[in-house]
Amino acid sequence: MPKITIIGAGQTGATTAHWIAEKGLADVVLVDVVEGLPQGKALDLTQAMPIVGSDSHVVGTNDYAETAGSEIVIITAGLPRKPGMSRDELLEVNSKIVREAVERSLTASPEAILIVLTNPLDPMAYLAMKVGGLPRGRVLGQAGILDSARMRAFVAMELRVSVQNVHCYVLGGHGDEMVPLTRHSNVAGVPLEQAMPPDRLAAIVERTRKGGGEIVGLLKTGSAFYAPAAALAQMAEAVLLDRHLVVPASVLLEGEYGLRGIFFGVPAQLGRGGLEKIIEYQLSPAERQALEVSAGKVREAIAALKI
Ligand code: APR
């Protein structure tokens, strides 16, 4: 079995381990600073494997030695948002955590592909690439699958149609300025703009943008984790199985969409080497402008990293 390390055995990290182990995709090493937490969750997951019929091994540790030889390292360590907080307010505290996670995991697994989840997502993915001295193909940020899945879920609920028939694409930074591309989204081939009245579509776009905040507000402590974890597992699977799968993901742009030097959500093809290709949509002037606004926010947050 290939090995996947997950740094941070909190809500998202442990749930990612759950999805990956249940699929039998890889052995999983859960790492956390809290003693006993990764060990306890790993043992619990191990005891679930006979029930779900998977031979994945799950171990928990406070030490990076056991992560050696991982093909993928998923970084979820860090603080989640509190109600009313923006993702950018986590920048300082989570920078330190992500820096340490990258340095220590790459020492143990120098060839690993990194998938970053910790918020604020786009700057944290940028930080991981810089700290690791990695080529852009080896650092992927998870945000777009989640944001698009939120929109897909809302559309499916609105139209009472299977989620499998709903295709939505949310690009841009992982903040409230993200850009749901309604013109490129469709329900069984019917453009979304024809499938529902404009006011309903506008409400879904707004709810998608604030989708993370809605859950933070309901939970009171902590942020969403089931859907973020499912998105991480899908990215890990695309890489490990070399699926050449196109998903919205945060990757370093080098001129694509007219942007350079920032991690930003775009349609990205993922395979064994990580990022294989960026797909460029034809954008309308309004869509381009919305992406520019979102890019400006990401640029500011990356500048605040001071690296
Ligand atoms: N190394 C390893 N683990 C760490 C470190 C560290 N230096 N610092 C903190 N952690 C662990 C915490 O002990 C905790 O178990 O990271 C875990 C984070 O888990 P939760 O608090 O449950 O947070 P979660 O909901 O999983 O969110 C984690 O993902 O979605 C983002 O905004 C969210 O940045 C946050 C991250």
Short mmCIF file of N, CA, C and O in Angstrom, two decimals, residues 236-286:
data_model
loop_
_atom_site.label_atom_id
_atom_site.label_comp_id
_atom_site.label_asym_id
_atom_site.label_seq_id
_atom_site.Cartn_x
_atom_site.Cartn_y
_atom_site.Cartn_z
N ALA A 236 -6.26 13.38 -3.29
CA ALA A 236 -5.23 12.36 -3.03
C ALA A 236 -5.42 11.18 -3.98
O ALA A 236 -4.45 10.64 -4.53
N GLU A 237 -6.67 10.80 -4.19
CA GLU A 237 -6.94 9.67 -5.09
C GLU A 237 -6.53 10.01 -6.53
O GLU A 237 -5.93 9.18 -7.22
N ALA A 238 -6.83 11.22 -6.97
CA ALA A 238 -6.47 11.61 -8.34
C ALA A 238 -4.96 11.52 -8.56
O ALA A 238 -4.49 11.09 -9.61
N VAL A 239 -4.21 11.93 -7.52
CA VAL A 239 -2.74 11.89 -7.62
C VAL A 239 -2.25 10.44 -7.57
O VAL A 239 -1.51 9.99 -8.46
N LEU A 240 -2.69 9.74 -6.56
CA LEU A 240 -2.17 8.39 -6.32
C LEU A 240 -2.50 7.44 -7.48
O LEU A 240 -1.68 6.62 -7.88
N LEU A 241 -3.70 7.56 -8.01
CA LEU A 241 -4.12 6.66 -9.09
C LEU A 241 -3.85 7.25 -10.47
O LEU A 241 -4.29 6.71 -11.48
N ASP A 242 -3.15 8.38 -10.51
CA ASP A 242 -2.75 8.99 -11.78
C ASP A 242 -3.96 9.16 -12.70
O ASP A 242 -3.93 8.77 -13.87
N ARG A 243 -5.01 9.77 -12.15
CA ARG A 243 -6.28 9.77 -12.88
C ARG A 243 -6.40 10.87 -13.93
O ARG A 243 -7.34 10.89 -14.70
N HIS A 244 -5.48 11.83 -13.94
CA HIS A 244 -5.57 12.96 -14.88
C HIS A 244 -6.94 13.64 -14.73
O HIS A 244 -7.58 14.01 -15.70
N LEU A 245 -7.34 13.77 -13.49
CA LEU A 245 -8.66 14.32 -13.17
C LEU A 245 -8.59 15.85 -13.10
O LEU A 245 -7.72 16.40 -12.45
N VAL A 246 -9.55 16.48 -13.78
CA VAL A 246 -9.61 17.95 -13.71
C VAL A 246 -10.56 18.35 -12.59
O VAL A 246 -11.72 17.95 -12.57
N VAL A 247 -10.01 19.09 -11.64
CA VAL A 247 -10.81 19.61 -10.51
C VAL A 247 -10.41 21.06 -10.27
O VAL A 247 -9.29 21.44 -10.61
N PRO A 248 -11.31 21.85 -9.69
CA PRO A 248 -10.86 23.18 -9.29
C PRO A 248 -9.91 23.03 -8.10
O PRO A 248 -10.25 22.38 -7.12
N ALA A 249 -8.72 23.61 -8.22
CA ALA A 249 -7.73 23.51 -7.13
C ALA A 249 -6.90 24.78 -7.10
O ALA A 249 -6.78 25.48 -8.12
N SER A 250 -6.32 25.05 -5.94
CA SER A 250 -5.45 26.22 -5.82
C SER A 250 -4.03 25.82 -6.20
O SER A 250 -3.44 24.94 -5.57
N VAL A 251 -3.52 26.46 -7.24
CA VAL A 251 -2.15 26.15 -7.71
C VAL A 251 -1.45 27.47 -8.04
O VAL A 251 -2.11 28.50 -8.21
N LEU A 252 -0.13 27.40 -8.15
CA LEU A 252 0.63 28.60 -8.47
C LEU A 252 0.38 28.98 -9.93
O LEU A 252 0.57 28.15 -10.83
N LEU A 253 -0.01 30.20 -10.16
CA LEU A 253 -0.22 30.65 -11.55
C LEU A 253 1.06 31.32 -12.06
O LEU A 253 1.73 32.06 -11.34
N GLU A 254 1.38 30.97 -13.30
CA GLU A 254 2.56 31.56 -13.94
C GLU A 254 2.13 32.18 -15.26
O GLU A 254 2.64 31.84 -16.32
N GLY A 255 1.13 33.07 -15.18
CA GLY A 255 0.66 33.74 -16.38
C GLY A 255 -0.72 33.27 -16.82
O GLY A 255 -1.39 33.97 -17.60
N GLU A 256 -1.16 32.09 -16.34
CA GLU A 256 -2.50 31.63 -16.71
C GLU A 256 -3.54 32.63 -16.16
O GLU A 256 -3.36 33.18 -15.08
N TYR A 257 -4.60 32.83 -16.87
CA TYR A 257 -5.65 33.78 -16.51
C TYR A 257 -5.07 35.20 -16.30
O TYR A 257 -5.62 36.01 -15.57
N GLY A 258 -3.92 35.44 -16.92
CA GLY A 258 -3.30 36.76 -16.81
C GLY A 258 -2.74 37.05 -15.42
O GLY A 258 -2.48 38.20 -15.09
N LEU A 259 -2.55 36.00 -14.61
CA LEU A 259 -2.09 36.20 -13.23
C LEU A 259 -0.78 35.46 -13.01
O LEU A 259 -0.52 34.43 -13.63
N ARG A 260 0.02 35.96 -12.09
CA ARG A 260 1.34 35.37 -11.88
C ARG A 260 1.73 35.49 -10.41
O ARG A 260 1.44 36.50 -9.77
N GLY A 261 2.37 34.45 -9.89
CA GLY A 261 2.98 34.54 -8.56
C GLY A 261 2.02 34.38 -7.40
O GLY A 261 2.39 34.67 -6.25
N ILE A 262 0.78 33.94 -7.66
CA ILE A 262 -0.14 33.68 -6.54
C ILE A 262 -0.73 32.28 -6.69
O ILE A 262 -0.87 31.76 -7.80
N PHE A 263 -1.07 31.67 -5.54
CA PHE A 263 -1.89 30.45 -5.57
C PHE A 263 -3.33 30.92 -5.74
O PHE A 263 -3.77 31.85 -5.06
N PHE A 264 -4.06 30.25 -6.63
CA PHE A 264 -5.39 30.73 -7.01
C PHE A 264 -6.19 29.56 -7.54
O PHE A 264 -5.64 28.67 -8.19
N GLY A 265 -7.47 29.54 -7.27
CA GLY A 265 -8.32 28.43 -7.69
C GLY A 265 -8.63 28.46 -9.17
O GLY A 265 -9.24 29.40 -9.67
N VAL A 266 -8.19 27.42 -9.87
CA VAL A 266 -8.42 27.29 -11.32
C VAL A 266 -8.68 25.81 -11.63
O VAL A 266 -8.35 24.95 -10.81
N PRO A 267 -9.23 25.49 -12.80
CA PRO A 267 -9.38 24.07 -13.13
C PRO A 267 -8.00 23.46 -13.38
O PRO A 267 -7.26 23.93 -14.25
N ALA A 268 -7.67 22.45 -12.60
CA ALA A 268 -6.32 21.88 -12.65
C ALA A 268 -6.42 20.38 -12.89
O ALA A 268 -7.24 19.70 -12.27
N GLN A 269 -5.58 19.88 -13.79
CA GLN A 269 -5.56 18.43 -14.05
C GLN A 269 -4.52 17.78 -13.14
O GLN A 269 -3.36 18.20 -13.11
N LEU A 270 -4.97 16.78 -12.36
CA LEU A 270 -4.09 16.15 -11.37
C LEU A 270 -3.77 14.71 -11.75
O LEU A 270 -4.64 13.96 -12.17
N GLY A 271 -2.52 14.35 -11.57
CA GLY A 271 -2.07 12.97 -11.81
C GLY A 271 -0.89 12.66 -10.90
O GLY A 271 -0.65 13.38 -9.91
N ARG A 272 -0.17 11.63 -11.23
CA ARG A 272 0.88 11.12 -10.35
C ARG A 272 1.92 12.18 -9.98
O ARG A 272 2.48 12.15 -8.90
N GLY A 273 2.21 13.09 -10.89
CA GLY A 273 3.21 14.12 -10.59
C GLY A 273 2.62 15.33 -9.89
O GLY A 273 3.31 16.32 -9.68
N GLY A 274 1.35 15.28 -9.55
CA GLY A 274 0.69 16.46 -8.94
C GLY A 274 -0.05 17.23 -10.02
O GLY A 274 -0.84 16.66 -10.77
N LEU A 275 0.26 18.54 -10.12
CA LEU A 275 -0.39 19.37 -11.15
C LEU A 275 0.18 19.03 -12.52
O LEU A 275 1.38 19.11 -12.75
N GLU A 276 -0.70 18.64 -13.46
CA GLU A 276 -0.25 18.32 -14.81
C GLU A 276 -0.53 19.46 -15.78
O GLU A 276 0.25 19.71 -16.69
N LYS A 277 -1.64 20.11 -15.58
CA LYS A 277 -2.06 21.11 -16.57
C LYS A 277 -3.11 22.02 -15.96
O LYS A 277 -3.90 21.58 -15.13
N ILE A 278 -3.12 23.28 -16.38
CA ILE A 278 -4.19 24.20 -15.98
C ILE A 278 -5.08 24.43 -17.20
O ILE A 278 -4.59 24.69 -18.29
N ILE A 279 -6.39 24.30 -16.99
CA ILE A 279 -7.33 24.54 -18.08
C ILE A 279 -7.73 26.01 -18.03
O ILE A 279 -8.10 26.52 -16.96
N GLU A 280 -7.69 26.69 -19.17
CA GLU A 280 -8.08 28.11 -19.20
C GLU A 280 -9.42 28.27 -19.89
O GLU A 280 -9.55 27.95 -21.07
N TYR A 281 -10.41 28.77 -19.15
CA TYR A 281 -11.72 29.04 -19.75
C TYR A 281 -11.68 30.38 -20.48
O TYR A 281 -10.93 31.27 -20.11
N GLN A 282 -12.57 30.50 -21.46
CA GLN A 282 -12.82 31.81 -22.07
C GLN A 282 -13.70 32.57 -21.09
O GLN A 282 -14.79 32.10 -20.76
N LEU A 283 -13.25 33.70 -20.63
CA LEU A 283 -14.04 34.44 -19.63
C LEU A 283 -14.64 35.71 -20.24
O LEU A 283 -14.05 36.33 -21.12
N SER A 284 -15.80 36.07 -19.72
CA SER A 284 -16.42 37.34 -20.12
C SER A 284 -15.69 38.46 -19.36
O SER A 284 -15.03 38.19 -18.35
N PRO A 285 -15.84 39.71 -19.81
CA PRO A 285 -15.20 40.81 -19.08
C PRO A 285 -15.64 40.85 -17.60
O PRO A 285 -14.81 41.09 -16.72
N ALA A 286 -16.91 40.57 -17.32
CA ALA A 286 -17.39 40.61 -15.92
C ALA A 286 -16.73 39.50 -15.09
O ALA A 286 -16.34 39.71 -13.94
#
